[in-house]
Short mmCIF file of C-alpha atoms and ligand atoms in Angstrom, two decimals:
data_model
loop_
_atom_site.label_atom_id
_atom_site.label_comp_id
_atom_site.label_asym_id
_atom_site.label_seq_id
_atom_site.Cartn_x
_atom_site.Cartn_y
_atom_site.Cartn_z
CA UNK A 1 103.82 119.90 117.84
CA UNK A 2 106.67 121.61 116.12
CA UNK A 3 106.90 120.68 112.43
CA UNK A 4 109.49 121.83 109.94
CA UNK A 5 110.33 125.52 109.78
CA UNK A 6 108.15 126.88 112.53
CA UNK A 7 104.91 125.10 111.66
CA UNK A 8 102.64 124.06 114.51
CA UNK A 9 99.90 121.47 114.04
CA UNK A 10 96.82 121.79 116.23
CA UNK A 11 95.77 118.16 115.83
CA UNK A 12 97.62 116.28 118.51
CA UNK A 13 97.77 119.13 121.03
CA UNK A 14 95.98 118.60 124.33
CA UNK A 15 94.22 121.30 126.36
CA UNK A 16 97.36 122.23 128.24
CA UNK A 17 99.40 122.62 125.08
CA UNK A 18 96.63 124.60 123.40
CA UNK A 19 96.46 126.90 126.45
CA UNK A 20 100.20 127.54 126.19
CA UNK A 21 99.80 128.33 122.50
CA UNK A 22 96.96 130.82 122.92
CA UNK A 23 98.58 132.44 125.92
CA UNK A 24 101.78 133.00 123.98
CA UNK A 25 99.65 134.74 121.34
CA UNK A 26 98.38 137.03 124.13
CA UNK A 27 94.89 135.51 124.16
CA UNK A 28 92.73 134.39 127.11
CA UNK A 29 92.90 130.71 127.98
CA UNK A 30 89.27 129.94 127.03
CA UNK A 31 90.41 130.16 123.43
CA UNK A 32 92.03 126.76 124.00
CA UNK A 33 88.57 125.23 124.48
CA UNK A 34 87.28 126.91 121.34
CA UNK A 35 90.16 125.60 119.30
CA UNK A 36 89.83 122.09 120.75
CA UNK A 37 86.13 122.04 119.90
CA UNK A 38 86.75 123.22 116.36
CA UNK A 39 89.54 120.75 115.69
CA UNK A 40 88.28 117.64 117.48
CA UNK A 41 84.48 118.01 117.41
CA UNK A 42 83.69 120.08 114.32
CA UNK A 43 86.73 118.67 112.58
CA UNK A 44 87.70 121.82 110.71
CA UNK A 45 90.56 121.45 108.28
CA UNK A 46 91.99 124.97 108.41
CA UNK A 47 92.49 127.72 110.98
CA UNK A 48 90.37 129.99 108.77
CA UNK A 49 87.37 127.74 109.48
CA UNK A 50 87.52 128.21 113.28
CA UNK A 51 84.57 130.59 113.34
CA UNK A 52 84.58 131.08 117.12
CA UNK A 53 87.88 132.99 116.84
CA UNK A 54 88.06 136.56 115.56
CA UNK A 55 89.25 137.07 111.99
CA UNK A 56 92.21 138.88 113.42
CA UNK A 57 93.28 135.99 115.64
CA UNK A 58 92.82 133.49 112.82
CA UNK A 59 95.08 135.62 110.61
CA UNK A 60 97.68 135.90 113.38
CA UNK A 61 97.73 132.15 114.02
CA UNK A 62 98.13 131.48 110.31
CA UNK A 63 100.97 134.00 110.12
CA UNK A 64 102.63 132.22 113.03
CA UNK A 65 102.58 128.98 111.02
CA UNK A 66 99.71 127.31 112.89
CA UNK A 67 97.91 124.60 110.87
CA UNK A 68 95.24 122.05 111.70
CA UNK A 69 97.34 119.18 110.30
CA UNK A 70 94.46 116.99 109.13
CA UNK A 71 95.52 114.11 106.88
CA UNK A 72 94.42 114.24 103.28
CA UNK A 73 92.28 111.34 102.13
CA UNK A 74 94.20 110.34 99.04
CA UNK A 75 92.20 107.34 97.98
CA UNK A 76 89.16 105.44 99.06
CA UNK A 77 88.11 101.90 98.22
CA UNK A 78 84.61 100.64 98.93
CA UNK A 79 84.07 96.92 99.48
CA UNK A 80 81.00 94.95 98.45
CA UNK A 81 80.34 94.41 102.17
CA UNK A 82 80.34 98.17 102.91
CA UNK A 83 83.85 98.33 104.37
CA UNK A 84 85.77 101.41 103.23
CA UNK A 85 89.54 101.55 103.09
CA UNK A 86 91.08 105.01 103.15
CA UNK A 87 94.57 106.02 102.26
CA UNK A 88 95.37 108.88 104.66
CA UNK A 89 98.31 111.00 103.52
CA UNK A 90 100.44 113.28 105.70
CA UNK A 91 102.44 116.42 105.04
CA UNK A 92 105.72 114.58 104.31
CA UNK A 93 104.08 112.41 101.65
CA UNK A 94 103.91 109.28 103.80
CA UNK A 95 100.55 107.57 104.06
CA UNK A 96 98.76 104.88 106.05
CA UNK A 97 95.56 102.92 105.74
CA UNK A 98 92.48 103.50 107.85
CA UNK A 99 89.42 101.26 107.63
CA UNK A 100 85.74 101.97 108.26
CA UNK A 101 83.60 98.93 109.00
CA UNK A 102 79.93 99.92 109.08
CA UNK A 103 78.94 96.70 110.75
CA UNK A 104 81.81 96.28 113.13
CA UNK A 105 84.87 94.14 112.81
CA UNK A 106 83.09 90.95 113.70
CA UNK A 107 84.85 90.39 116.94
CA UNK A 108 85.12 93.12 119.51
CA UNK A 109 82.47 93.36 122.19
CA UNK A 110 80.33 96.41 121.79
CA UNK A 111 80.57 96.51 118.02
CA UNK A 112 77.08 95.13 117.64
CA UNK A 113 78.27 92.15 115.66
CA UNK A 114 77.10 88.70 116.53
CA UNK A 115 80.41 87.78 118.10
CA UNK A 116 80.60 91.08 119.91
CA UNK A 117 77.12 90.65 121.32
CA UNK A 118 77.89 87.17 122.50
CA UNK A 119 80.96 88.53 124.22
CA UNK A 120 78.87 91.27 125.88
CA UNK A 121 76.40 88.66 127.10
CA UNK A 122 79.30 86.66 128.46
CA UNK A 123 80.51 89.75 130.31
CA UNK A 124 77.03 90.47 131.60
CA UNK A 125 77.06 87.17 133.44
CA UNK A 126 79.31 88.82 135.99
CA UNK A 127 77.45 90.09 139.09
CA UNK A 128 78.36 93.73 138.42
CA UNK A 129 77.29 93.61 134.81
CA UNK A 130 74.86 96.52 134.70
CA UNK A 131 77.25 99.08 133.30
CA UNK A 132 76.63 98.21 129.63
CA UNK A 133 72.87 98.35 130.06
CA UNK A 134 73.15 101.76 131.68
CA UNK A 135 75.44 102.99 128.93
CA UNK A 136 73.04 101.72 126.31
CA UNK A 137 70.19 103.48 128.07
CA UNK A 138 72.06 106.78 128.15
CA UNK A 139 73.00 106.41 124.52
CA UNK A 140 69.37 105.72 123.51
CA UNK A 141 68.28 108.86 125.34
CA UNK A 142 70.99 110.88 123.60
CA UNK A 143 69.83 109.49 120.25
CA UNK A 144 66.19 110.35 121.00
CA UNK A 145 67.13 113.89 121.99
CA UNK A 146 69.15 114.26 118.86
CA UNK A 147 66.37 113.02 116.62
CA UNK A 148 63.98 115.47 118.25
CA UNK A 149 66.22 118.48 117.74
CA UNK A 150 68.43 117.86 114.76
CA UNK A 151 68.02 117.08 111.14
CA UNK A 152 68.33 113.39 110.45
CA UNK A 153 71.82 112.22 109.82
CA UNK A 154 72.96 109.59 107.44
CA UNK A 155 73.89 107.34 110.31
CA UNK A 156 70.44 107.06 111.76
CA UNK A 157 68.91 103.65 111.35
CA UNK A 158 72.10 102.50 109.70
CA UNK A 159 74.66 103.02 112.34
CA UNK A 160 73.22 101.53 115.50
CA UNK A 161 76.42 101.01 117.37
CA UNK A 162 77.89 98.74 114.78
CA UNK A 163 80.57 100.88 113.22
CA UNK A 164 84.23 100.35 113.87
CA UNK A 165 87.21 102.38 112.72
CA UNK A 166 90.52 100.57 112.43
CA UNK A 167 93.50 102.93 112.63
CA UNK A 168 97.21 102.71 111.99
CA UNK A 169 99.91 103.66 114.46
CA UNK A 170 103.02 103.54 112.28
CA UNK A 171 103.92 103.81 108.60
CA UNK A 172 104.75 100.16 107.97
CA UNK A 173 105.77 97.84 110.79
CA UNK A 174 109.00 96.48 112.23
CA UNK A 175 107.63 93.34 113.85
CA UNK A 176 107.93 91.06 110.80
CA UNK A 177 105.07 88.64 111.42
CA UNK A 178 105.37 86.14 108.59
CA UNK A 179 101.69 86.13 107.61
CA UNK A 180 101.16 89.91 107.53
CA UNK A 181 101.39 92.12 104.45
CA UNK A 182 102.30 95.28 106.37
CA UNK A 183 105.46 93.50 107.54
CA UNK A 184 106.72 93.45 103.96
CA UNK A 185 107.10 97.24 104.10
CA UNK A 186 109.36 97.36 107.12
CA UNK A 187 108.85 100.38 109.35
CA UNK A 188 109.16 103.81 107.75
CA UNK A 189 108.33 105.99 110.74
CA UNK A 190 106.10 106.44 113.77
CA UNK A 191 102.91 108.43 113.46
CA UNK A 192 102.53 111.45 115.72
CA UNK A 193 99.59 111.57 118.14
CA UNK A 194 98.01 114.12 115.80
CA UNK A 195 98.35 111.80 112.82
CA UNK A 196 96.74 108.95 114.75
CA UNK A 197 93.81 111.11 115.91
CA UNK A 198 93.64 112.80 112.49
CA UNK A 199 92.78 109.49 110.81
CA UNK A 200 89.74 109.15 113.07
CA UNK A 201 88.63 112.76 112.52
CA UNK A 202 88.93 112.40 108.75
CA UNK A 203 86.85 109.21 108.67
CA UNK A 204 84.19 110.58 111.04
CA UNK A 205 83.90 113.61 108.82
CA UNK A 206 83.73 111.59 105.63
CA UNK A 207 81.10 109.26 107.07
CA UNK A 208 79.17 112.13 108.63
CA UNK A 209 78.99 110.55 112.08
CA UNK A 210 79.84 111.98 115.48
CA UNK A 211 80.54 110.34 118.80
CA UNK A 212 79.19 110.13 121.44
CA UNK A 213 75.75 110.37 119.76
CA UNK A 214 76.84 107.78 117.24
CA UNK A 215 78.41 104.78 118.86
CA UNK A 216 81.79 104.38 117.33
CA UNK A 217 84.17 101.56 118.15
CA UNK A 218 87.83 102.02 117.54
CA UNK A 219 90.54 99.43 117.11
CA UNK A 220 94.26 100.15 116.98
CA UNK A 221 94.75 97.22 114.64
CA UNK A 222 95.81 98.84 111.38
CA UNK A 223 99.36 99.22 110.16
CA UNK A 224 102.08 99.22 112.76
CA UNK A 225 102.70 98.09 116.32
CA UNK A 226 101.12 100.61 118.71
CA UNK A 227 103.35 99.54 121.62
CA UNK A 228 106.47 100.39 119.59
CA UNK A 229 105.11 103.94 119.25
CA UNK A 230 103.96 103.97 122.84
CA UNK A 231 104.00 107.65 123.87
CA UNK A 232 102.20 108.83 120.76
CA UNK A 233 99.68 106.01 120.97
CA UNK A 234 98.86 106.78 124.61
CA UNK A 235 98.52 110.49 123.92
CA UNK A 236 96.26 109.75 120.93
CA UNK A 237 94.06 107.47 123.04
CA UNK A 238 93.64 110.25 125.63
CA UNK A 239 92.73 112.80 122.98
CA UNK A 240 90.26 110.39 121.38
CA UNK A 241 88.52 109.89 124.72
CA UNK A 242 88.75 113.39 126.15
CA UNK A 243 88.41 115.54 123.03
CA UNK A 244 86.87 113.46 120.24
CA UNK A 245 84.43 111.80 122.66
CA UNK A 246 84.87 108.11 121.89
CA UNK A 247 84.19 106.00 124.96
CA UNK A 248 87.24 104.30 126.43
CA UNK A 249 85.44 100.95 126.65
CA UNK A 250 84.79 101.10 122.89
CA UNK A 251 88.48 101.15 122.03
CA UNK A 252 90.80 98.19 121.77
CA UNK A 253 94.53 98.23 121.18
CA UNK A 254 96.20 95.16 119.78
CA UNK A 255 99.83 94.33 120.41
CA UNK A 256 102.04 91.65 118.94
CA UNK A 257 103.37 91.21 122.49
CA UNK A 258 105.79 93.97 123.49
CA UNK A 259 105.96 92.67 127.05
CA UNK A 260 107.46 95.67 128.91
CA UNK A 261 104.84 97.96 127.38
CA UNK A 262 102.01 95.61 128.40
CA UNK A 263 103.18 96.03 132.00
CA UNK A 264 103.40 99.80 131.60
CA UNK A 265 100.03 100.05 129.87
CA UNK A 266 98.28 98.54 132.89
CA UNK A 267 99.14 101.71 134.80
CA UNK A 268 97.77 104.25 132.31
CA UNK A 269 95.05 106.68 133.36
CA UNK A 270 93.23 106.32 130.04
CA UNK A 271 93.51 102.86 128.63
CA UNK A 272 91.68 101.12 125.79
CA UNK A 273 90.95 97.43 126.17
CA UNK A 274 93.86 95.13 125.48
CA UNK A 275 94.17 92.52 122.75
CA UNK A 276 97.23 90.34 122.35
CA UNK A 277 98.17 88.61 119.11
CA UNK A 278 98.95 85.08 120.28
CA UNK A 279 98.86 83.31 116.91
CA UNK A 280 100.70 80.18 118.06
CA UNK A 281 100.35 77.66 120.83
CA UNK A 282 104.00 76.98 121.66
CA UNK A 283 107.32 78.81 121.52
CA UNK A 284 108.80 76.99 118.52
CA UNK A 285 105.79 77.78 116.38
CA UNK A 286 105.43 81.34 117.63
CA UNK A 287 109.09 82.12 117.00
CA UNK A 288 108.68 80.87 113.45
CA UNK A 289 105.57 82.98 112.80
CA UNK A 290 106.46 85.99 114.94
CA UNK A 291 110.23 86.44 115.34
CA UNK A 292 109.69 88.84 118.27
CA UNK A 293 108.92 85.73 120.31
CA UNK A 294 112.69 85.18 120.61
CA UNK A 295 112.87 88.34 122.70
CA UNK A 296 109.59 88.02 124.58
CA UNK A 297 108.54 84.39 124.73
CA UNK A 298 105.23 82.85 125.72
CA UNK A 299 106.14 82.55 129.37
CA UNK A 300 106.95 86.27 129.59
CA UNK A 301 103.84 87.14 127.59
CA UNK A 302 101.51 84.99 129.68
CA UNK A 303 103.03 86.35 132.90
CA UNK A 304 102.30 89.91 131.70
CA UNK A 305 98.74 88.95 130.77
CA UNK A 306 98.14 87.23 134.10
CA UNK A 307 99.18 90.23 136.20
CA UNK A 308 97.46 92.74 133.91
CA UNK A 309 95.06 94.84 136.05
CA UNK A 310 91.63 94.23 134.48
CA UNK A 311 88.75 96.54 135.34
CA UNK A 312 85.19 95.45 136.11
CA UNK A 313 83.69 93.58 133.17
CA UNK A 314 86.95 93.70 131.28
CA UNK A 315 88.77 90.77 129.75
CA UNK A 316 91.86 90.35 127.62
CA UNK A 317 91.28 89.37 124.00
CA UNK A 318 93.73 86.95 122.45
CA UNK A 319 93.82 86.98 118.66
CA UNK A 320 94.78 83.81 116.89
CA UNK A 321 95.32 83.88 113.13
CA UNK A 322 94.68 80.38 111.82
CA UNK A 323 97.10 79.27 109.10
CA UNK A 324 96.02 76.10 107.26
CA UNK A 325 98.10 73.10 108.30
CA UNK A 326 100.48 75.22 110.39
CA UNK A 327 98.83 76.21 113.68
CA UNK A 328 95.22 75.02 113.26
CA UNK A 329 95.41 71.42 114.54
CA UNK A 330 93.33 70.18 117.49
CA UNK A 331 96.58 69.79 119.40
CA UNK A 332 97.28 73.52 118.93
CA UNK A 333 93.83 74.33 120.30
CA UNK A 334 94.50 72.18 123.35
CA UNK A 335 97.83 73.93 123.91
CA UNK A 336 96.11 77.33 123.67
CA UNK A 337 93.50 76.21 126.20
CA UNK A 338 96.32 75.18 128.52
CA UNK A 339 98.13 78.52 128.12
CA UNK A 340 95.00 80.54 128.87
CA UNK A 341 93.61 78.39 131.66
CA UNK A 342 92.16 80.45 134.48
CA UNK A 343 92.61 83.78 132.73
CA UNK A 344 89.75 86.29 132.29
CA UNK A 345 89.95 86.31 128.52
CA UNK A 346 88.36 85.49 125.22
CA UNK A 347 89.85 84.32 121.96
CA UNK A 348 89.15 85.78 118.53
CA UNK A 349 89.94 83.28 115.80
CA UNK A 350 90.86 84.86 112.48
CA UNK A 351 91.19 82.75 109.36
CA UNK A 352 94.25 83.95 107.45
CA UNK A 353 93.47 86.68 104.97
CA UNK A 354 95.61 85.90 101.96
CA UNK A 355 97.73 88.33 100.02
CA UNK A 356 100.57 88.48 97.52
CA UNK A 357 103.83 87.52 99.15
CA UNK A 358 102.18 85.57 101.98
CA UNK A 359 103.27 81.95 101.93
CA UNK A 360 100.50 80.56 104.10
CA UNK A 361 97.01 79.24 103.29
CA UNK A 362 93.59 79.97 104.72
CA UNK A 363 92.45 77.07 106.96
CA UNK A 364 89.57 74.78 106.10
CA UNK A 365 86.27 75.81 107.66
CA UNK A 366 85.98 72.52 109.60
CA UNK A 367 89.37 73.11 111.21
CA UNK A 368 88.29 76.55 112.35
CA UNK A 369 85.07 75.17 113.80
CA UNK A 370 86.89 72.36 115.56
CA UNK A 371 89.45 74.76 117.02
CA UNK A 372 86.64 76.91 118.39
CA UNK A 373 84.84 73.90 119.86
CA UNK A 374 87.95 72.69 121.69
CA UNK A 375 88.47 76.11 123.26
CA UNK A 376 84.83 76.44 124.25
CA UNK A 377 84.76 72.99 125.77
CA UNK A 378 87.78 74.02 127.83
CA UNK A 379 85.71 76.94 129.13
CA UNK A 380 87.34 79.65 127.01
CA UNK A 381 84.95 81.94 125.09
CA UNK A 382 86.07 81.78 121.47
CA UNK A 383 84.66 83.66 118.49
CA UNK A 384 85.35 83.38 114.80
CA UNK A 385 85.90 86.77 113.20
CA UNK A 386 84.30 87.37 109.90
CA UNK A 387 86.73 88.90 107.42
CA UNK A 388 85.74 92.39 106.28
CA UNK A 389 86.59 94.02 103.00
CA UNK A 390 88.80 91.22 101.70
CA UNK A 391 87.97 92.24 98.13
CA UNK A 392 89.61 95.64 98.66
CA UNK A 393 92.50 94.39 100.80
CA UNK A 394 91.00 95.97 103.91
CA UNK A 395 90.99 92.82 106.06
CA UNK A 396 93.39 92.10 108.94
CA UNK A 397 96.96 91.83 107.83
CA UNK A 398 96.23 93.04 104.32
CA UNK A 399 96.97 96.70 104.87
CA UNK A 400 99.90 97.85 102.87
CA UNK A 401 100.45 101.08 101.00
CA UNK A 402 97.79 101.08 98.34
CA UNK A 403 100.09 102.24 95.58
CA UNK A 404 102.26 99.24 96.19
CA UNK A 405 99.42 96.73 95.82
CA UNK A 406 97.45 98.52 93.16
CA UNK A 407 98.96 96.31 90.53
CA UNK A 408 98.61 93.07 92.48
CA UNK A 409 96.09 90.46 91.28
CA UNK A 410 92.72 90.32 93.05
CA UNK A 411 92.61 87.87 95.98
N1 SAH B 1 100.74 95.10 115.52
C1 SAH B 1 99.50 94.82 116.19
C2 SAH B 1 98.29 95.36 115.49
C3 SAH B 1 98.20 95.20 114.00
S1 SAH B 1 97.84 93.57 113.38
C4 SAH B 1 99.36 93.33 116.45
O1 SAH B 1 100.19 92.56 115.98
O2 SAH B 1 98.46 92.93 117.15
C5 SAH B 1 96.18 93.26 113.87
C6 SAH B 1 95.80 91.79 113.86
O3 SAH B 1 95.78 91.26 112.54
C7 SAH B 1 96.75 90.93 114.66
O4 SAH B 1 96.06 90.08 115.53
C8 SAH B 1 97.44 90.10 113.58
O5 SAH B 1 97.88 88.85 114.08
C9 SAH B 1 96.36 89.96 112.55
N2 SAH B 1 96.83 89.64 111.20
C10 SAH B 1 97.97 90.03 110.63
N3 SAH B 1 98.07 89.53 109.37
C11 SAH B 1 96.95 88.82 109.14
C12 SAH B 1 96.45 88.09 108.02
N4 SAH B 1 97.13 88.00 106.88
N5 SAH B 1 95.25 87.49 108.14
C13 SAH B 1 94.55 87.59 109.30
N6 SAH B 1 94.95 88.29 110.36
C14 SAH B 1 96.15 88.89 110.31
#
């Protein structure tokens, strides 16, 4: 990718683009593989560190303005529950938040959390549900091989498929959901594919873990709306699968409901699982909480979800942020059940994570439980997500440029 004044960043380039780059430097095309391995697997931070290339070639690439383009980890906050929030900074001084959850995000299948495991069991009820068991078997064998041949890594015994990285897709967000802190920033710019992938590489390096040996789950649920930065998001997802080695079924992208992109996404060759932020049970309420509902209302959203081409053992996740006294009544739960009737889906219930400038309240625990019961009794799998890293503002909807909240009172 061409940056200012002739600079080229390697992070974000796919094999084809790397081949073009090395060929234009008069080098054989296998150099593209060496560079990809160094950047995406070893996670080098400078061209000088790519030890498979000759000194001469490294010097030439540097002279030509070629950089790795890894984000700088500017700050790091560690929560009492083990969650780590990173501030990843880019060359132009903009930064985003990236979150590491050592025990999953409490809701996505495959993250090893209680809710995730329940969801996997639910999926395994389907007749063709042997895929996960096979995957697990292969992963156990890979782990055994690794422990026989390599020095123990920090992750062993600690990181048994539970870790989840939550990444950002834009600096800020344009969607303006009324309960979300990121919305208060507005959108500053899109992230490039390299900046999206770079967040993952930086966190993997910092945590000293490596997929596929370590099971890493990835959620595109940080700052920004991935479907409003569609091309870069899709390219990043491909690079994360094909180069970084994170399994496609361990990734989930969450959208506020950009309906045309949901349709388009169904046709992608590489496609993370889909989550849709529902957050309200009728149009009046949804328009109030999520103004984008004026453009793409519930009927359009549900139509897109219904025709979405699900793969074997796949379901759509609907997220529902519960706001005390606003959208958490039994009647709302019944309306949600009606909306989702007959769909292959599950619902993740998220109690509002509070923050400065958010006018809503966290719901009472009994309301959350009742909401879940109504959905379950209607035959819809529903899980309550445990908030992670609330004390460091790392929980859903709390991500906002750290510098801007550093002075805010503790939640
Ligand atoms: N733009 C995407 C992804 C980022 S938000 C989307 O809207 O889905 C990720 C999730 O966090 C969404 O489900 C959103 O509804 C939820 N969320 C936002 N603010 C929240 C808050 N204050 N408390 C709890 N969840 C929140």
